[in-house]
Short mmCIF file of C-alpha atoms in Angstrom, two decimals:
data_model
loop_
_atom_site.label_atom_id
_atom_site.label_comp_id
_atom_site.label_asym_id
_atom_site.label_seq_id
_atom_site.Cartn_x
_atom_site.Cartn_y
_atom_site.Cartn_z
CA MET A 1 -95.72 133.12 144.51
CA LEU A 2 -95.78 131.89 148.10
CA ASN A 3 -92.56 133.77 148.89
CA PHE A 4 -94.10 136.97 147.49
CA ILE A 5 -97.19 136.54 149.69
CA LEU A 6 -95.07 135.81 152.77
CA ASN A 7 -92.80 138.80 152.05
CA LEU A 8 -95.88 141.01 151.67
CA TRP A 9 -97.28 139.58 154.92
CA ASN A 10 -93.98 140.27 156.63
CA PHE A 11 -93.89 143.82 155.28
CA PHE A 12 -97.29 144.72 156.75
CA PHE A 13 -96.86 142.94 160.08
CA GLY A 14 -93.63 144.43 161.36
CA GLY A 15 -91.16 143.98 158.52
CA PHE A 16 -91.60 147.57 157.36
CA ALA A 17 -90.46 148.98 160.71
CA ILE A 18 -87.48 146.61 160.94
CA SER A 19 -86.48 147.33 157.33
CA LEU A 20 -86.79 151.08 157.81
CA GLY A 21 -84.64 150.87 160.94
CA TRP A 22 -81.93 148.96 159.08
CA LEU A 23 -82.10 151.33 156.11
CA ILE A 24 -81.57 154.31 158.41
CA THR A 25 -78.74 152.43 160.14
CA THR A 26 -77.14 151.77 156.74
CA PHE A 27 -77.23 155.46 155.84
CA LEU A 28 -75.88 156.48 159.26
CA SER A 29 -73.04 153.97 159.02
CA ALA A 30 -72.15 155.37 155.59
CA VAL A 31 -72.06 158.93 156.93
CA LEU A 32 -69.95 158.18 160.00
CA ILE A 33 -66.37 157.39 159.04
CA VAL A 34 -65.80 155.09 162.03
CA THR A 35 -68.66 152.76 161.06
CA LEU A 36 -67.99 152.80 157.31
CA PRO A 37 -66.69 149.19 157.26
CA TYR A 38 -70.10 148.04 158.55
CA THR A 39 -72.17 149.76 155.85
CA ARG A 40 -72.26 146.71 153.56
CA SER A 41 -73.23 144.48 156.48
CA CYS A 42 -76.08 146.79 157.47
CA TRP A 43 -77.23 146.83 153.84
CA GLU A 44 -77.29 143.01 153.76
CA ILE A 45 -79.34 142.91 156.98
CA PHE A 46 -81.70 145.50 155.46
CA LYS A 47 -82.17 143.31 152.37
CA LEU A 48 -82.93 140.25 154.49
CA SER A 49 -85.37 142.13 156.71
CA LEU A 50 -87.20 143.50 153.66
CA VAL A 51 -87.55 140.21 151.74
CA PRO A 52 -86.67 137.34 154.11
CA PHE A 53 -88.63 134.61 152.37
CA GLY A 54 -86.96 133.07 149.33
CA HIS A 55 -83.56 134.43 150.39
CA ASP A 56 -80.76 133.00 152.48
CA ILE A 57 -77.40 134.00 153.95
CA VAL A 58 -74.08 132.79 152.53
CA HIS A 59 -70.50 133.77 153.27
CA VAL A 60 -68.74 135.82 150.61
CA SER A 61 -66.02 133.16 150.32
CA GLN A 62 -68.64 130.79 148.88
CA ILE A 63 -69.51 133.28 146.15
CA GLU A 64 -66.03 134.62 145.42
CA PRO A 65 -63.28 132.41 146.91
CA GLN A 66 -60.59 134.96 145.98
CA HIS A 67 -62.03 137.34 148.62
CA SER A 68 -61.28 134.91 151.42
CA VAL A 69 -57.93 136.71 151.84
CA MET A 70 -59.74 139.28 154.00
CA ASN A 71 -60.72 136.68 156.64
CA GLY A 72 -58.42 138.19 159.30
CA LEU A 73 -59.86 141.69 158.97
CA GLY A 74 -63.39 140.28 158.69
CA THR A 75 -62.92 138.33 161.91
CA VAL A 76 -61.75 141.43 163.78
CA LEU A 77 -64.67 143.47 162.43
CA ASN A 78 -67.10 140.69 163.40
CA LEU A 79 -65.69 140.55 166.93
CA VAL A 80 -66.02 144.31 167.36
CA TRP A 81 -69.57 144.13 165.94
CA PHE A 82 -70.48 141.27 168.30
CA ILE A 83 -69.15 143.08 171.37
CA LEU A 84 -70.79 146.43 170.55
CA PHE A 85 -74.02 145.50 168.74
CA GLY A 86 -74.40 141.85 167.81
CA TRP A 87 -75.33 140.23 171.10
CA TRP A 88 -78.09 142.69 171.98
CA LEU A 89 -79.44 142.71 168.42
CA ALA A 90 -79.61 138.91 168.52
CA ILE A 91 -81.39 138.94 171.89
CA ALA A 92 -83.86 141.55 170.62
CA HIS A 93 -84.62 139.51 167.49
CA ILE A 94 -85.07 136.34 169.58
CA ILE A 95 -87.47 138.07 171.98
CA VAL A 96 -89.50 139.65 169.18
CA GLY A 97 -89.46 136.37 167.23
CA VAL A 98 -90.81 134.41 170.22
CA MET A 99 -93.48 137.07 170.85
CA GLN A 100 -94.52 136.98 167.17
CA CYS A 101 -94.71 133.17 167.18
CA LEU A 102 -97.10 133.22 170.16
CA THR A 103 -99.84 134.25 167.76
CA ILE A 104 -100.75 132.27 164.66
CA ILE A 105 -100.84 135.41 162.55
CA GLY A 106 -97.32 136.38 163.62
CA ILE A 107 -95.53 133.10 162.88
CA PRO A 108 -94.15 134.19 159.46
CA THR A 109 -92.69 137.37 160.96
CA GLY A 110 -91.34 135.41 163.92
CA ILE A 111 -89.48 133.14 161.50
CA MET A 112 -88.03 136.24 159.84
CA HIS A 113 -86.66 137.43 163.18
CA PHE A 114 -84.98 134.07 163.79
CA LYS A 115 -83.28 134.41 160.38
CA LEU A 116 -82.09 137.88 161.36
CA VAL A 117 -80.48 136.49 164.53
CA ARG A 118 -77.99 134.55 162.42
CA ILE A 119 -76.83 137.54 160.40
CA SER A 120 -77.03 140.11 163.22
CA LEU A 121 -74.46 138.24 165.33
CA PHE A 122 -71.60 138.24 162.79
CA PRO A 123 -72.65 140.14 159.64
CA VAL A 124 -69.29 141.03 158.09
CA GLY A 125 -68.64 138.84 155.06
CA GLN A 126 -72.24 137.62 154.80
CA ARG A 127 -74.35 138.11 151.68
CA VAL A 128 -78.08 137.73 151.14
CA VAL A 129 -78.83 135.75 147.98
CA GLU A 130 -81.82 133.92 146.56
CA LYS A 131 -82.49 130.58 148.21
CA ASP A 132 -81.87 128.59 144.99
CA TYR A 133 -78.44 130.18 144.56
CA ALA A 134 -77.61 129.58 148.24
CA THR A 135 -78.55 125.91 147.85
CA TYR A 136 -76.33 125.66 144.77
CA LEU A 137 -73.40 127.28 146.62
CA ASN A 138 -73.82 125.00 149.63
CA GLN A 139 -73.93 121.90 147.42
CA ARG A 140 -70.86 123.08 145.51
CA LYS A 141 -69.00 123.59 148.79
CA PHE A 142 -70.07 120.15 150.03
CA PHE A 143 -68.94 118.28 146.92
CA LYS A 144 -65.50 119.96 146.62
#
């Protein structure tokens, strides 16, 4: 229930604009052939910006280890993303997150921006899953 309230709070205090921006970016990356490999990554960032509370980021190799074969291509795509978009997206989310956290009412949305920094730097191969599932995957990885 608390996650629902925080997600609603986030939606009304800036999350809607961020989510809409990422949704438009997802559609544009699907239309342009050059950016097609980044469509899934933009979609994952959209999902996290829409409902950041109660969700976490995991690498696809934790969910489906057989897909870890694509690590070389994923690394190249992440490097291109970082050089072209990632660093300035991360800086923008940090600045907005700090500005949001300056007010008591903006702290939940500020926290959301700090979560978005992590995925906006290197989004290829990242998936947004429910926090309980992410905890399970991280424990499974730790105990292997």
